[in-house]
RNA sequence: GGCCCCGUCGUCUAGCGGUCCAGGAUGCAUGGUUCUCAGCCAUGAGAUCGAGGGUUCGAAUCCCUUCGGGGCUACCA
């Protein structure tokens, strides 16, 4: 049975890279008919951010990455929050100590710091000097009695190599002598990541550890831990990092990296998952748009690339536009409604007529939307009592002698229309234009500016139809008479 | 510094010894559709496959060296 886990640390908001890993985990589990597990790695009490765990779960749910075991849903190997499992880590750590595979260390932070400085100054690899590893019983007892705190360090083999197979890179090998006697249990009684993840991955029966490249160098530590504990390690899968435009690890410096930012800006869940799946993975085909179902069908570990990928916000934007165009009108109306309300264009809750109006506007802006948050800007003139007139547009199309006459003719004809629909509106406007010797853009542009305040926008006749006769007549009359 | 990973158009990538004087997408440019914008359609520019050596009849694909980028190097994850 394939069992994978997404194991974030609640130290802040999930960012693009975190969710990309979750996407890989989830896609792999679903492809294999396996189990996707969410485990919270909150063993660093100092960096814990209140609410971060909730945000992680909210983001995953928003993206449709549902977990089969984990917080709020439970499962046979819980709890799935590491701070609730400390006794487990302590038990296994003590077991390692009893077996001589780990030891208590009484060195102070100050001594460790000095040691590191000296090592760096001497140009030597840094790492614990194992002072507490070879203590005699007497020395150990003495230190224990005079020191109230200690950590437990793992006794790494001092020679030989540790090898393991990484699914995306093949066999990797590291010198044991260069590995540190790393801490497995901190002085506050909590485990370090290295220890907690190994204990949990085993106890929770994880078959594949999928985590980003930054963990490769500590994998030999984990492999040795498995060996000391007498456990079989899982398959290791290390996709490459996601980089910022400057090619360094994606971080806050690069701007919008928090996943929630993309939710707020109005990216669609499926578009985000589609885009993230393609960052570091490929189905080996000449295409980019995949439904979630298709991604599940196609996703294999073999398609994961071994080189870093730079996050391309422009391509994401394009892809989101594709998804918006694929969205049904009614659905899109629902999606943009909150944005229109936030901008004060539609009341909360919306009236039936407002809802109806929004639905009529959607077809006109769908092709022009790349993210939902652009909706208010694109549709503002539909809602305002008086549209915001672009001064340059007014100057170019309305502040000319013939404009007033033209607009008047247009309104006159529009008012006489029996049917208010695109065809009738178009005929009326064009005929009015012909009356004053203006055709095509010469009549369309002034009318657009007069009715919407701008030179760009959806097709004029469709726009007028949706605006409705009352608004159109009012705006054209006003613009036609208030010649500057 | 040490250890490790990686290196194909600006970007995401296809490619796993010959069908590649390297394909798709994005972005960019130009043209078409049209009332503008967007969309859509078409065309184009854009990668001597980081570089240098090999192996081979033949290499982006295998080997070595080199350079470059990145990651790790905590009682953080």
Coordinates of C-alpha atoms (C1' of nucleotides) in Angstrom, one line a residue:
Chain A
X1 CA 0.0 0.0 0.0
X2 CA 1.3 3.4 -1.0
X3 CA 1.2 5.8 1.9
X4 CA 2.6 9.3 1.6
X5 CA 2.5 12.2 4.0
X6 CA 2.7 16.0 3.6
X7 CA 4.5 17.1 6.8
X8 CA 4.5 20.9 7.1
X9 CA 5.8 22.8 10.1
X10 CA 3.3 25.3 11.4
X11 CA 5.8 28.1 11.6
X12 CA 4.1 30.4 9.1
X13 CA 1.9 30.6 6.1
X14 CA 2.3 27.8 3.6
X15 CA 4.1 29.0 0.5
X16 CA 4.2 27.9 -3.1
X17 CA 6.9 25.4 -2.5
X18 CA 5.1 23.7 0.4
X19 CA 1.9 23.3 -1.6
X20 CA 3.8 22.1 -4.7
X21 CA 5.1 19.2 -2.5
X22 CA 1.6 18.6 -1.2
X23 CA 0.4 18.4 -4.8
X24 CA 3.0 15.8 -5.7
X25 CA 2.2 13.8 -2.6
X26 CA -1.5 13.9 -3.2
X27 CA -1.3 13.2 -7.0
X28 CA 1.0 10.2 -6.3
X29 CA -1.4 8.8 -3.6
X30 CA -4.4 9.3 -5.8
X31 CA -2.7 7.8 -8.9
X32 CA -1.7 4.8 -6.9
X33 CA -4.9 4.4 -5.0
X34 CA -2.9 5.0 -1.9
X35 CA -3.3 7.1 1.2
X36 CA -2.5 10.8 1.6
X37 CA -1.7 11.8 5.1
X38 CA -1.3 15.2 6.7
X39 CA 1.1 15.3 9.6
X40 CA 1.9 18.5 11.5
X41 CA 5.5 18.8 12.6
X42 CA 5.3 21.2 15.4
X43 CA 8.3 20.2 17.5
X44 CA 9.9 23.7 17.5
X45 CA 7.9 25.4 20.2
X46 CA 9.8 28.7 19.7
X47 CA 8.9 29.1 16.1
X48 CA 5.3 27.9 16.3
X49 CA 2.9 30.4 14.9
X50 CA -0.7 30.3 16.3
X51 CA -3.2 29.7 13.5
X52 CA -0.6 28.4 11.1
X53 CA -1.9 24.8 11.3
X54 CA -5.4 26.0 10.5
X55 CA -4.1 28.0 7.6
X56 CA -2.3 24.9 6.2
X57 CA -5.5 22.9 6.4
X58 CA -7.5 25.7 4.8
X59 CA -5.1 26.0 1.9
X60 CA -5.0 22.3 1.3
X61 CA -8.8 22.1 1.3
X62 CA -9.1 25.1 -1.0
X63 CA -6.8 23.4 -3.5
X64 CA -8.8 20.2 -3.2
X65 CA -6.0 18.2 -1.6
X66 CA -8.0 16.2 0.8
X67 CA -6.2 14.1 3.3
X68 CA -7.2 10.6 4.3
X69 CA -5.5 10.6 7.7
X70 CA -4.5 13.6 9.8
X71 CA -5.8 16.3 11.9
X72 CA -9.6 16.6 12.0
X73 CA -10.1 13.4 10.1
X74 CA -8.2 11.1 12.3
X75 CA -6.8 7.7 11.3
X76 CA -5.4 4.5 12.7
X77 CA -1.9 5.8 13.4
X78 CA -2.7 9.1 15.2
X79 CA -2.3 11.5 16.7
X80 CA -1.0 13.2 13.6
X81 CA 0.3 16.2 15.4
X82 CA 3.9 15.6 16.7
X83 CA 3.6 17.6 19.8
X84 CA 1.0 15.1 20.9
X85 CA 3.4 12.2 20.4
X86 CA 6.4 13.3 22.4
X87 CA 6.3 10.2 24.7
X88 CA 6.9 8.1 21.6
X89 CA 10.0 10.0 20.6
X90 CA 11.3 9.9 24.2
X91 CA 10.8 6.2 24.4
X92 CA 12.7 5.5 21.3
X93 CA 15.4 7.9 22.1
X94 CA 15.9 6.2 25.5
X95 CA 16.0 2.9 23.8
X96 CA 18.8 4.1 21.5
X97 CA 20.7 5.4 24.5
X98 CA 20.3 2.0 26.3
X99 CA 21.6 0.3 23.2
X100 CA 24.6 2.6 23.0
X101 CA 23.4 4.1 19.7
X102 CA 22.8 7.5 21.3
X103 CA 24.1 9.4 24.3
X104 CA 23.3 12.2 26.6
X105 CA 25.3 15.4 25.8
X106 CA 25.8 18.1 28.4
X107 CA 27.7 20.6 26.3
X108 CA 26.5 24.1 26.6
X109 CA 25.4 26.3 23.7
X110 CA 28.3 28.5 24.4
X111 CA 30.8 25.7 24.1
X112 CA 29.2 24.5 20.9
X113 CA 29.4 28.0 19.5
X114 CA 33.1 28.3 20.3
X115 CA 33.8 24.9 18.9
X116 CA 32.1 25.8 15.6
X117 CA 33.9 29.1 15.3
X118 CA 37.2 27.3 15.9
X119 CA 36.4 24.7 13.3
X120 CA 35.5 27.4 10.7
X121 CA 38.6 29.4 11.5
X122 CA 40.7 26.2 11.0
X123 CA 38.9 25.6 7.7
X124 CA 37.6 22.3 9.0
X125 CA 34.1 20.8 8.5
X126 CA 31.8 21.9 11.3
X127 CA 30.1 19.3 13.5
X128 CA 29.9 18.2 17.1
X129 CA 33.3 17.0 18.4
X130 CA 31.8 14.0 20.2
X131 CA 33.2 15.1 23.5
X132 CA 30.3 13.6 25.5
X133 CA 30.2 10.4 23.4
X134 CA 33.1 8.6 25.0
X135 CA 32.7 9.7 28.6
X136 CA 33.4 7.1 31.3
X137 CA 30.6 6.2 33.6
X138 CA 32.1 8.4 36.3
X139 CA 32.5 11.4 34.1
X140 CA 28.9 10.9 32.9
X141 CA 27.5 10.7 36.4
X142 CA 29.4 13.8 37.4
X143 CA 28.1 15.8 34.5
X144 CA 24.6 14.6 35.0
X145 CA 24.7 15.7 38.7
X146 CA 26.0 19.1 38.0
X147 CA 24.0 19.9 34.9
X148 CA 20.2 20.0 34.9
X149 CA 19.7 19.9 31.2
X150 CA 21.0 17.6 28.4
X151 CA 20.2 16.7 24.9
X152 CA 20.4 13.2 23.3
X153 CA 22.7 12.9 20.4
X154 CA 22.8 10.1 17.9
X155 CA 26.1 8.2 17.7
X156 CA 26.9 8.2 14.0
X157 CA 29.1 5.5 12.6
X158 CA 32.6 7.1 12.4
X159 CA 33.7 5.4 9.2
X160 CA 32.2 3.9 6.1
X161 CA 29.5 5.3 3.9
X162 CA 25.8 5.6 3.9
X163 CA 24.1 5.1 0.6
X164 CA 20.5 5.2 -0.4
X165 CA 18.5 5.4 -3.6
X166 CA 16.7 8.5 -4.4
X167 CA 13.9 7.9 -6.8
X168 CA 14.6 11.0 -8.9
X169 CA 18.4 10.9 -8.7
X170 CA 19.5 7.3 -8.3
X171 CA 22.0 6.1 -5.8
X172 CA 23.5 8.7 -3.5
X173 CA 26.4 8.1 -1.2
X174 CA 27.8 10.0 1.8
X175 CA 30.8 9.7 4.1
X176 CA 29.8 8.8 7.6
X177 CA 32.9 10.6 9.0
X178 CA 31.5 13.8 7.7
X179 CA 28.1 13.4 9.4
X180 CA 27.4 15.0 12.7
X181 CA 26.4 13.4 15.9
X182 CA 23.2 15.2 15.6
X183 CA 20.7 16.0 18.3
X184 CA 17.6 13.7 18.3
X185 CA 16.0 14.9 21.5
X186 CA 16.3 18.6 22.5
X187 CA 16.8 19.8 26.1
X188 CA 13.1 20.7 26.2
X189 CA 12.2 17.1 25.7
X190 CA 11.0 17.6 22.2
X191 CA 12.5 15.7 19.3
X192 CA 14.3 17.3 16.4
X193 CA 12.9 17.0 12.9
X194 CA 15.4 14.2 12.0
X195 CA 14.2 12.0 14.8
X196 CA 10.5 12.8 14.8
X197 CA 10.1 12.3 11.1
X198 CA 11.9 9.0 11.2
X199 CA 9.9 7.6 14.1
X200 CA 6.7 8.8 12.7
X201 CA 7.3 7.8 9.1
X202 CA 7.9 4.3 10.4
X203 CA 5.1 4.2 12.9
X204 CA 2.6 5.7 10.4
X205 CA 3.9 3.2 7.8
X206 CA 4.9 5.8 5.2
X207 CA 6.0 4.0 2.0
X208 CA 7.4 7.1 0.2
X209 CA 8.9 10.2 1.7
X210 CA 8.4 13.0 -0.8
X211 CA 10.1 16.2 0.3
X212 CA 12.1 18.8 -1.4
X213 CA 15.8 18.7 -2.3
X214 CA 17.0 20.6 0.7
X215 CA 16.6 17.4 2.7
X216 CA 19.0 15.3 0.6
X217 CA 22.0 16.1 2.8
X218 CA 20.3 15.0 5.9
X219 CA 18.9 11.8 4.5
X220 CA 22.0 9.8 5.5
X221 CA 21.2 10.7 9.1
X222 CA 17.8 9.4 8.6
X223 CA 19.0 6.2 7.0
X224 CA 21.3 5.6 9.9
X225 CA 18.5 6.2 12.3
X226 CA 16.4 3.6 10.6
X227 CA 19.2 1.1 10.8
X228 CA 19.9 1.7 14.5
X229 CA 16.2 1.3 15.2
X230 CA 16.1 -1.8 13.2
X231 CA 13.6 -0.5 10.7
X232 CA 13.2 -0.6 7.0
X233 CA 13.5 2.9 5.4
X234 CA 10.9 4.2 3.0
X235 CA 11.6 5.1 -0.6
X236 CA 13.2 8.5 -0.8
X237 CA 11.9 11.0 -3.3
X238 CA 13.5 14.5 -3.5
X239 CA 12.0 16.8 -6.1
X240 CA 14.1 19.9 -6.7
X241 CA 13.5 23.3 -5.2
X242 CA 11.4 26.0 -6.6
X243 CA 13.5 29.1 -7.2
X244 CA 12.8 32.8 -7.5
X245 CA 13.7 34.8 -10.6
X246 CA 17.2 35.3 -9.1
X247 CA 17.7 31.5 -8.9
X248 CA 17.8 31.3 -5.1
X249 CA 15.4 29.3 -3.0
X250 CA 12.0 30.9 -3.3
X251 CA 11.3 33.1 -0.2
X252 CA 9.5 36.2 1.0
X253 CA 12.2 38.3 -0.7
X254 CA 10.7 37.2 -4.0
X255 CA 7.4 38.8 -3.4
X256 CA 4.2 36.8 -3.4
X257 CA 5.1 33.4 -2.2
X258 CA 2.4 32.7 0.3
X259 CA -0.2 30.5 -1.2
X260 CA -3.0 32.4 0.4
X261 CA -2.0 35.5 -1.6
X262 CA -3.0 33.6 -4.8
X263 CA -6.3 32.5 -3.3
X264 CA -7.0 36.1 -2.4
X265 CA -6.0 37.4 -5.9
X266 CA -8.6 35.1 -7.4
X267 CA -6.6 32.2 -8.9
X268 CA -8.7 29.1 -9.4
X269 CA -7.9 25.9 -7.4
X270 CA -7.6 23.7 -10.4
X271 CA -5.4 26.2 -12.2
X272 CA -3.1 26.4 -9.2
X273 CA -2.8 22.6 -8.9
X274 CA -2.3 22.3 -12.7
X275 CA 0.5 24.9 -12.7
X276 CA 2.2 23.6 -9.6
X277 CA 2.1 20.1 -10.9
X278 CA 4.0 21.2 -13.9
X279 CA 6.7 22.9 -11.8
X280 CA 9.2 20.1 -11.6
X281 CA 7.1 17.4 -13.2
X282 CA 6.1 16.5 -16.7
X283 CA 3.9 13.8 -18.3
X284 CA 6.3 13.9 -21.3
X285 CA 3.7 15.4 -23.5
X286 CA 3.3 18.5 -25.6
X287 CA 0.6 20.1 -23.5
X288 CA 0.1 22.1 -20.4
X289 CA -3.5 22.1 -19.5
X290 CA -4.6 19.1 -17.5
X291 CA -7.7 18.5 -15.5
X292 CA -7.2 17.2 -12.0
X293 CA -8.5 13.8 -13.2
X294 CA -5.9 13.8 -16.0
X295 CA -3.1 14.8 -13.6
X296 CA -4.1 11.9 -11.3
X297 CA -4.0 9.5 -14.3
X298 CA -0.7 10.7 -15.6
X299 CA 1.3 11.4 -12.4
X300 CA 4.2 9.1 -11.9
X301 CA 7.4 9.6 -9.9
X302 CA 9.5 9.1 -13.0
X303 CA 8.1 12.3 -14.4
X304 CA 9.7 14.4 -11.6
X305 CA 12.6 16.5 -12.9
X306 CA 15.9 16.7 -11.0
X307 CA 16.7 20.3 -11.7
X308 CA 15.2 23.3 -9.9
X309 CA 12.4 25.3 -11.5
X310 CA 11.9 29.0 -11.4
X311 CA 8.4 30.1 -10.5
X312 CA 6.9 31.9 -13.5
X313 CA 4.1 34.1 -12.3
X314 CA 3.3 35.1 -15.9
X315 CA 2.6 31.6 -17.0
X316 CA 0.5 31.0 -14.0
X317 CA -1.5 34.1 -14.9
X318 CA -2.0 32.8 -18.4
X319 CA -3.1 29.4 -17.2
X320 CA -5.6 30.9 -14.8
X321 CA -7.1 32.8 -17.7
X322 CA -7.5 29.5 -19.5
X323 CA -9.4 28.1 -16.5
X324 CA -11.5 31.2 -16.1
X325 CA -12.6 30.9 -19.8
X326 CA -13.5 27.3 -19.2
X327 CA -15.7 28.2 -16.2
X328 CA -19.4 28.3 -16.7
X329 CA -21.1 31.7 -16.7
X330 CA -23.1 30.9 -13.6
X331 CA -20.2 29.6 -11.7
X332 CA -18.0 32.6 -12.7
X333 CA -20.7 34.9 -11.5
X334 CA -20.6 33.2 -8.1
X335 CA -16.8 33.4 -8.1
X336 CA -16.6 37.1 -8.8
X337 CA -19.4 38.1 -6.6
X338 CA -17.3 38.4 -3.4
X339 CA -14.8 40.6 -5.2
X340 CA -17.6 42.9 -6.5
X341 CA -19.0 43.1 -3.0
X342 CA -15.6 43.9 -1.5
X343 CA -15.3 46.7 -3.9
X344 CA -18.7 48.0 -2.9
X345 CA -20.3 47.5 -6.2
X346 CA -22.8 44.9 -5.1
X347 CA -24.6 44.7 -1.8
X348 CA -24.2 41.9 0.8
X349 CA -26.2 39.9 0.4
X350 CA -27.0 40.6 -3.2
X351 CA -30.5 41.3 -4.3
X352 CA -32.0 39.1 -7.0
X353 CA -31.8 41.8 -9.6
X354 CA -28.1 42.4 -8.7
X355 CA -27.4 38.7 -9.1
X356 CA -29.2 38.8 -12.4
X357 CA -27.2 41.8 -13.5
X358 CA -23.9 40.2 -12.5
X359 CA -24.8 37.1 -14.6
X360 CA -25.4 39.3 -17.6
X361 CA -22.1 41.0 -17.2
X362 CA -20.0 37.8 -16.9
X363 CA -20.1 36.9 -20.6
X364 CA -18.7 40.3 -21.4
X365 CA -15.7 40.1 -19.1
X366 CA -14.9 36.4 -19.1
X367 CA -12.3 36.6 -21.9
X368 CA -10.7 39.6 -20.3
X369 CA -10.3 38.2 -16.8
X370 CA -7.0 36.6 -15.8
X371 CA -7.7 36.6 -12.1
X372 CA -11.0 37.1 -10.3
X373 CA -9.8 40.2 -8.4
X374 CA -9.7 42.1 -11.7
X375 CA -13.4 41.8 -12.0
X376 CA -14.3 45.1 -10.1
X377 CA -11.9 47.1 -12.2
X378 CA -13.3 45.6 -15.5
X379 CA -16.9 45.9 -14.5
X380 CA -17.0 49.0 -12.4
X381 CA -18.8 51.2 -14.9
X382 CA -21.7 48.7 -15.0
X383 CA -22.5 49.5 -11.4
X384 CA -21.5 53.1 -10.6
X385 CA -24.3 55.6 -10.9
X386 CA -21.8 57.7 -12.9
X387 CA -18.8 56.0 -14.5
X388 CA -15.4 57.3 -13.8
X389 CA -14.5 59.2 -17.0
X390 CA -11.0 58.8 -18.3
X391 CA -9.9 62.5 -19.0
X392 CA -7.9 61.5 -22.0
X393 CA -10.8 59.5 -23.5
X394 CA -13.1 62.4 -22.9
X395 CA -10.7 64.8 -24.5
X396 CA -10.2 62.6 -27.5
X397 CA -13.8 61.6 -28.2
X398 CA -16.2 63.9 -26.4
X399 CA -14.6 67.3 -26.4
X400 CA -15.2 67.9 -30.1
X401 CA -17.9 69.9 -31.8
X402 CA -19.7 67.0 -33.5
X403 CA -19.8 64.8 -30.4
X404 CA -22.8 66.5 -28.9
X405 CA -24.9 66.2 -32.0
X406 CA -23.9 62.6 -32.5
X407 CA -24.7 61.6 -29.0
X408 CA -28.1 63.3 -29.1
X409 CA -29.0 61.5 -32.3
X410 CA -27.9 58.2 -30.8
X411 CA -30.0 58.7 -27.7
X412 CA -33.0 59.8 -29.7
X413 CA -32.9 56.6 -31.7
X414 CA -32.2 54.4 -28.7
X415 CA -35.2 55.8 -26.9
X416 CA -37.4 55.0 -29.8
X417 CA -36.3 51.3 -29.9
X418 CA -39.1 48.8 -29.4
X419 CA -36.8 46.0 -28.6
X420 CA -33.7 46.5 -26.4
X421 CA -31.3 43.9 -27.8
X422 CA -27.9 43.9 -29.4
X423 CA -29.1 43.8 -33.0
X424 CA -31.6 46.6 -32.6
X425 CA -29.0 48.7 -30.6
X426 CA -26.3 48.2 -33.2
X427 CA -28.6 49.3 -36.0
X428 CA -29.8 52.3 -34.1
X429 CA -26.3 53.5 -33.2
X430 CA -24.9 53.0 -36.7
X431 CA -27.9 54.7 -38.3
X432 CA -27.5 57.6 -35.9
X433 CA -23.9 57.8 -36.9
X434 CA -24.8 57.8 -40.5
X435 CA -27.1 60.8 -40.0
X436 CA -24.2 62.9 -39.0
X437 CA -21.8 61.3 -41.4
X438 CA -19.9 59.2 -38.9
X439 CA -19.5 55.5 -39.2
X440 CA -17.6 52.7 -37.6
X441 CA -15.2 53.8 -34.9
X442 CA -16.2 57.4 -35.4
X443 CA -19.5 56.7 -33.8
X444 CA -18.7 53.7 -31.6
X445 CA -15.8 55.3 -29.7
X446 CA -17.7 58.4 -28.6
X447 CA -20.6 56.3 -27.5
X448 CA -18.4 54.0 -25.5
X449 CA -16.7 56.8 -23.8
X450 CA -20.0 58.5 -23.0
X451 CA -21.6 55.3 -21.6
X452 CA -18.6 53.7 -19.9
X453 CA -16.1 56.4 -19.4
X454 CA -13.3 54.6 -21.2
X455 CA -12.0 53.7 -24.6
X456 CA -11.5 50.0 -23.9
X457 CA -13.9 47.4 -22.9
X458 CA -16.3 44.7 -24.1
X459 CA -18.1 45.1 -27.4
X460 CA -20.1 48.3 -27.4
X461 CA -23.5 46.9 -28.4
X462 CA -23.4 44.1 -25.9
X463 CA -22.3 46.5 -23.2
X464 CA -25.2 48.9 -24.0
X465 CA -27.6 46.0 -23.9
X466 CA -26.5 44.9 -20.5
X467 CA -26.3 48.4 -19.1
X468 CA -29.9 48.7 -19.9
X469 CA -31.8 51.5 -21.6
X470 CA -32.1 53.7 -18.5
X471 CA -28.5 53.9 -17.7
X472 CA -27.5 54.3 -21.3
X473 CA -29.9 57.1 -22.0
X474 CA -29.0 59.0 -18.8
X475 CA -25.3 58.7 -19.5
X476 CA -25.5 59.7 -23.2
X477 CA -27.8 62.7 -22.5
X478 CA -25.5 63.9 -19.8
X479 CA -22.4 63.5 -21.9
X480 CA -24.1 65.0 -24.9
X481 CA -25.2 68.1 -23.1
X482 CA -22.4 68.8 -20.8
X483 CA -20.0 69.8 -23.5
X484 CA -16.9 71.3 -22.0
Chain B
rG1 C1' 35.7 26.3 3.4
rG2 C1' 33.5 21.1 3.4
rC3 C1' 29.7 17.7 1.6
rC4 C1' 25.8 17.0 -1.9
rC5 C1' 22.4 18.1 -6.0
rC6 C1' 21.7 20.2 -10.8
rG7 C1' 23.0 22.5 -15.9
rU8 C1' 18.3 22.0 -23.4
rC9 C1' 15.0 28.7 -26.1
rG10 C1' 14.3 34.6 -20.9
rU11 C1' 10.9 30.9 -18.2
rC12 C1' 8.4 25.7 -17.6
rU13 C1' 9.7 21.6 -20.2
rA14 C1' 10.0 17.2 -24.3
rG15 C1' 14.2 14.3 -25.5
rC16 C1' 16.4 8.6 -22.3
rG17 C1' 22.6 6.7 -29.2
rG18 C1' 20.4 7.8 -35.2
rU19 C1' 13.4 9.7 -37.0
rC20 C1' 16.7 16.7 -33.5
rC21 C1' 20.6 21.7 -38.4
rA22 C1' 16.3 19.9 -31.1
rG23 C1' 9.5 19.6 -30.2
rG24 C1' 5.5 22.0 -27.1
rA25 C1' 3.9 25.9 -23.8
rU26 C1' 4.6 30.7 -21.8
rG27 C1' 6.5 35.5 -22.6
rC28 C1' 7.9 38.7 -26.8
rA29 C1' 7.3 40.6 -32.1
rU30 C1' 4.3 40.9 -36.5
rG31 C1' -0.2 40.0 -39.3
rG32 C1' -5.5 38.5 -39.4
rU33 C1' -10.6 38.7 -37.1
rU34 C1' -13.0 43.4 -35.1
rC35 C1' -15.7 49.3 -32.6
rU36 C1' -11.3 49.4 -28.7
rC37 C1' -9.2 45.9 -25.2
rA38 C1' -9.1 41.0 -24.3
rG39 C1' -9.9 36.3 -26.7
rC40 C1' -9.1 33.4 -30.9
rC41 C1' -6.1 32.2 -35.5
rA42 C1' -1.5 32.5 -38.2
rU43 C1' 3.6 33.7 -38.7
rG44 C1' 8.4 34.9 -36.7
rA45 C1' 12.5 35.8 -33.6
rG46 C1' 14.5 32.9 -29.6
rA47 C1' 18.8 26.9 -27.3
rU48 C1' 26.1 26.1 -31.5
rC49 C1' 21.7 21.2 -25.8
rG50 C1' 27.1 25.5 -19.8
rA51 C1' 32.4 24.6 -21.8
rG52 C1' 36.5 21.2 -23.1
rG53 C1' 38.0 16.4 -24.0
rG54 C1' 36.9 11.4 -25.1
rU55 C1' 33.7 6.6 -26.4
rU56 C1' 31.0 5.5 -31.0
rC57 C1' 30.0 4.8 -38.0
rG58 C1' 26.8 8.2 -35.2
rA59 C1' 25.8 12.0 -28.8
rA60 C1' 21.6 16.8 -26.2
rU61 C1' 21.5 11.6 -24.9
rC62 C1' 27.4 7.3 -22.4
rC63 C1' 32.4 8.6 -19.7
rC64 C1' 36.1 12.2 -17.7
rU65 C1' 37.5 17.1 -16.6
rU66 C1' 36.1 22.0 -16.0
rC67 C1' 33.0 26.1 -15.2
rG68 C1' 28.4 27.9 -13.4
rG69 C1' 24.0 27.8 -10.3
rG70 C1' 21.7 25.9 -6.0
rG71 C1' 21.1 23.2 -1.3
rC72 C1' 22.9 21.6 3.4
rU73 C1' 26.6 22.6 7.1
rA74 C1' 21.4 24.6 14.4
rC75 C1' 19.1 21.9 20.9
rC76 C1' 15.0 25.2 12.7
rA77 C1' 12.3 22.6 9.8

